[in-house]
CSV table of C-alpha atoms in Angstrom, one decimal:
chain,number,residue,atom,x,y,z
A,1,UNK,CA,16.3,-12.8,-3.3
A,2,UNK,CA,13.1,-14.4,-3.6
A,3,UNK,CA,13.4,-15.9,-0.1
A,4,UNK,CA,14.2,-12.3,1.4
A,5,UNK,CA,10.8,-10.9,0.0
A,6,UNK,CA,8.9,-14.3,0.8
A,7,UNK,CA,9.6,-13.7,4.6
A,8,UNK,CA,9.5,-10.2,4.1
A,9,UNK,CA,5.6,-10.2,2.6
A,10,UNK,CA,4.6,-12.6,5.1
A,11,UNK,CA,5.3,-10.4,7.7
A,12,UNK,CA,3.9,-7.8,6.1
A,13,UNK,CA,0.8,-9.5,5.4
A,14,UNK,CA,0.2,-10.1,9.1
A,15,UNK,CA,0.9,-6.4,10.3
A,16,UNK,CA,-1.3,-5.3,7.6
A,17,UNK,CA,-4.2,-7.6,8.4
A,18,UNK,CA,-3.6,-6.9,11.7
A,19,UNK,CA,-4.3,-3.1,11.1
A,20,UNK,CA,-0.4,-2.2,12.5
A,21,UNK,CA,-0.1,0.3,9.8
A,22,UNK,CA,3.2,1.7,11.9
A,23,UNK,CA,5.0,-1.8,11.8
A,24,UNK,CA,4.1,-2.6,8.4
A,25,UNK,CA,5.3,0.5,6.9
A,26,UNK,CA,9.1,0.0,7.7
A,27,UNK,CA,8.6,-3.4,6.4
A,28,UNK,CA,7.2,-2.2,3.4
A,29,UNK,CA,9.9,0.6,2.9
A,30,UNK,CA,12.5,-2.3,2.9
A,31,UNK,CA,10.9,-4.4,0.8
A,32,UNK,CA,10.6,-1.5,-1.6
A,33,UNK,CA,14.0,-0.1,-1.6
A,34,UNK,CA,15.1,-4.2,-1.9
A,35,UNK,CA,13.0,-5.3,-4.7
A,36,UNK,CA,11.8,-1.8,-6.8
A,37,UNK,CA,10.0,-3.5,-9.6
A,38,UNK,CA,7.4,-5.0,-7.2
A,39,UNK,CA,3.9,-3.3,-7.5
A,40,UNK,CA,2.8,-5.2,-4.7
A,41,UNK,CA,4.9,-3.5,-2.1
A,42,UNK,CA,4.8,-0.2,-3.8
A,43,UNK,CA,0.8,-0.9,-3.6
A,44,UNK,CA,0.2,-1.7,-0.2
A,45,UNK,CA,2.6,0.9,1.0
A,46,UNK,CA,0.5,3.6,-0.6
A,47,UNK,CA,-2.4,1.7,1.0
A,48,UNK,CA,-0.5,2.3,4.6
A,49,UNK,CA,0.0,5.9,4.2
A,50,UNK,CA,-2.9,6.7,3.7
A,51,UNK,CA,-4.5,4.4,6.5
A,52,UNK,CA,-1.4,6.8,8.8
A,53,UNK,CA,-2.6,10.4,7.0
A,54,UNK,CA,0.5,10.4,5.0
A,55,UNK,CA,-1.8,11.3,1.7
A,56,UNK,CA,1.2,12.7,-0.7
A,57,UNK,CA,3.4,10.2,0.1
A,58,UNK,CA,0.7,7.7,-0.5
A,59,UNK,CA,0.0,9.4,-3.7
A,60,UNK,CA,3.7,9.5,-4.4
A,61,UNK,CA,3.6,5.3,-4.0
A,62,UNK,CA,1.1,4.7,-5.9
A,63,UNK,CA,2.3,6.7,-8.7
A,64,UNK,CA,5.6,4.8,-8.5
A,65,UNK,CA,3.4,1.6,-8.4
A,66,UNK,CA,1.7,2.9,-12.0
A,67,UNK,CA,5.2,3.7,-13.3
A,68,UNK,CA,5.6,-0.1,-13.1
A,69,UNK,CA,2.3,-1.3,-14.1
A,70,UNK,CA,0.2,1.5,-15.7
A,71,UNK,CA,-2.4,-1.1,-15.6
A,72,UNK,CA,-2.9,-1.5,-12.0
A,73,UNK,CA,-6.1,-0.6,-11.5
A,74,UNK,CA,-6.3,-0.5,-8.1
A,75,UNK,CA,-3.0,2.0,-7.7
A,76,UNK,CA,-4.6,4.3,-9.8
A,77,UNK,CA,-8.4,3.9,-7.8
A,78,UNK,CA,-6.5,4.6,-4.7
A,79,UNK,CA,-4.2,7.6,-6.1
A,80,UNK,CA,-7.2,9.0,-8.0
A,81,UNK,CA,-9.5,8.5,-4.4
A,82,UNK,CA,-7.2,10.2,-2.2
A,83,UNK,CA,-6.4,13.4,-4.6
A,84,UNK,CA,-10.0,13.5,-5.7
A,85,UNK,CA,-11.6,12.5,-2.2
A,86,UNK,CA,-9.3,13.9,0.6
A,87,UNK,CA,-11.9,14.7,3.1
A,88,UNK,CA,-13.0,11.0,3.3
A,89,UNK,CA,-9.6,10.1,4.5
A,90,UNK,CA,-9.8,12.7,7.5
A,91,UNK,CA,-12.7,10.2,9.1
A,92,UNK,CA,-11.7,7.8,11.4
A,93,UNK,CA,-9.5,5.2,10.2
A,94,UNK,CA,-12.8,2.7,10.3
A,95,UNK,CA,-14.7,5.2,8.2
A,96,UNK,CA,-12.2,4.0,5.2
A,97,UNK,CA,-12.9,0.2,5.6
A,98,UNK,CA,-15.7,0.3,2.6
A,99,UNK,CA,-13.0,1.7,0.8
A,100,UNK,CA,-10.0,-0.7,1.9
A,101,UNK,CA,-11.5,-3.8,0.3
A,102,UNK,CA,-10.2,-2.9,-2.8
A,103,UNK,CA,-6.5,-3.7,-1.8
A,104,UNK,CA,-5.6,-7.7,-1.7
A,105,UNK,CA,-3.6,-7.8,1.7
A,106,UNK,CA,-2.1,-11.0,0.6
A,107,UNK,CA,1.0,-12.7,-0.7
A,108,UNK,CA,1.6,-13.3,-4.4
């Protein structure tokens, strides 16, 4: 199992670095539906639907992400951002970079 998501997040680290929001998504719905109990994934996919305009779905994530870890700060920054600030994510995709720093696109 932990070899699975090892070669999973390292793909998934370079789609997302690389800005592939469409490739890492799939990826990231795998790894989810594989390992449930990882706030990670559930994390960064919330953090991909919103980069594609997928807000509630990004909101849904996130949530799920709290559910595990009602401490993740970050999850709830993002879910609060994108109910409380949904005209900043109808900019540009660039326009949410400021914001994007806030997510650790890395491996565990």
């Amino acid at each position: 199992m932990d070899e699975l998501l090892d070669v999973l997040k390292h793909a998934i680290v370079d789609t997302l670095r690389g800005e592939r929001w469409g490739e890492a998504l799939p990826m990231l719905e795998e790894c989810c539906e594989r390992f449930p109990e990882d706030t990670r994934s559930w994390l960064n996919r919330g953090y991909c639907l919103v980069r594609l305009g997928r807000y509630q779905e990004a909101v849904a994530a996130f949530n799920r992400c709290l559910g595990l870890d009602p401490n993740l700060e970050k999850a709830r920054k993002w879910r609060d951002r994108v109910v409380t600030e949904p005209l900043l994510f109808l900019k540009t995709p660039k326009a949410v970079n400021g914001h994007g720093s806030d997510i650790n696109i890395s491996e565990h």
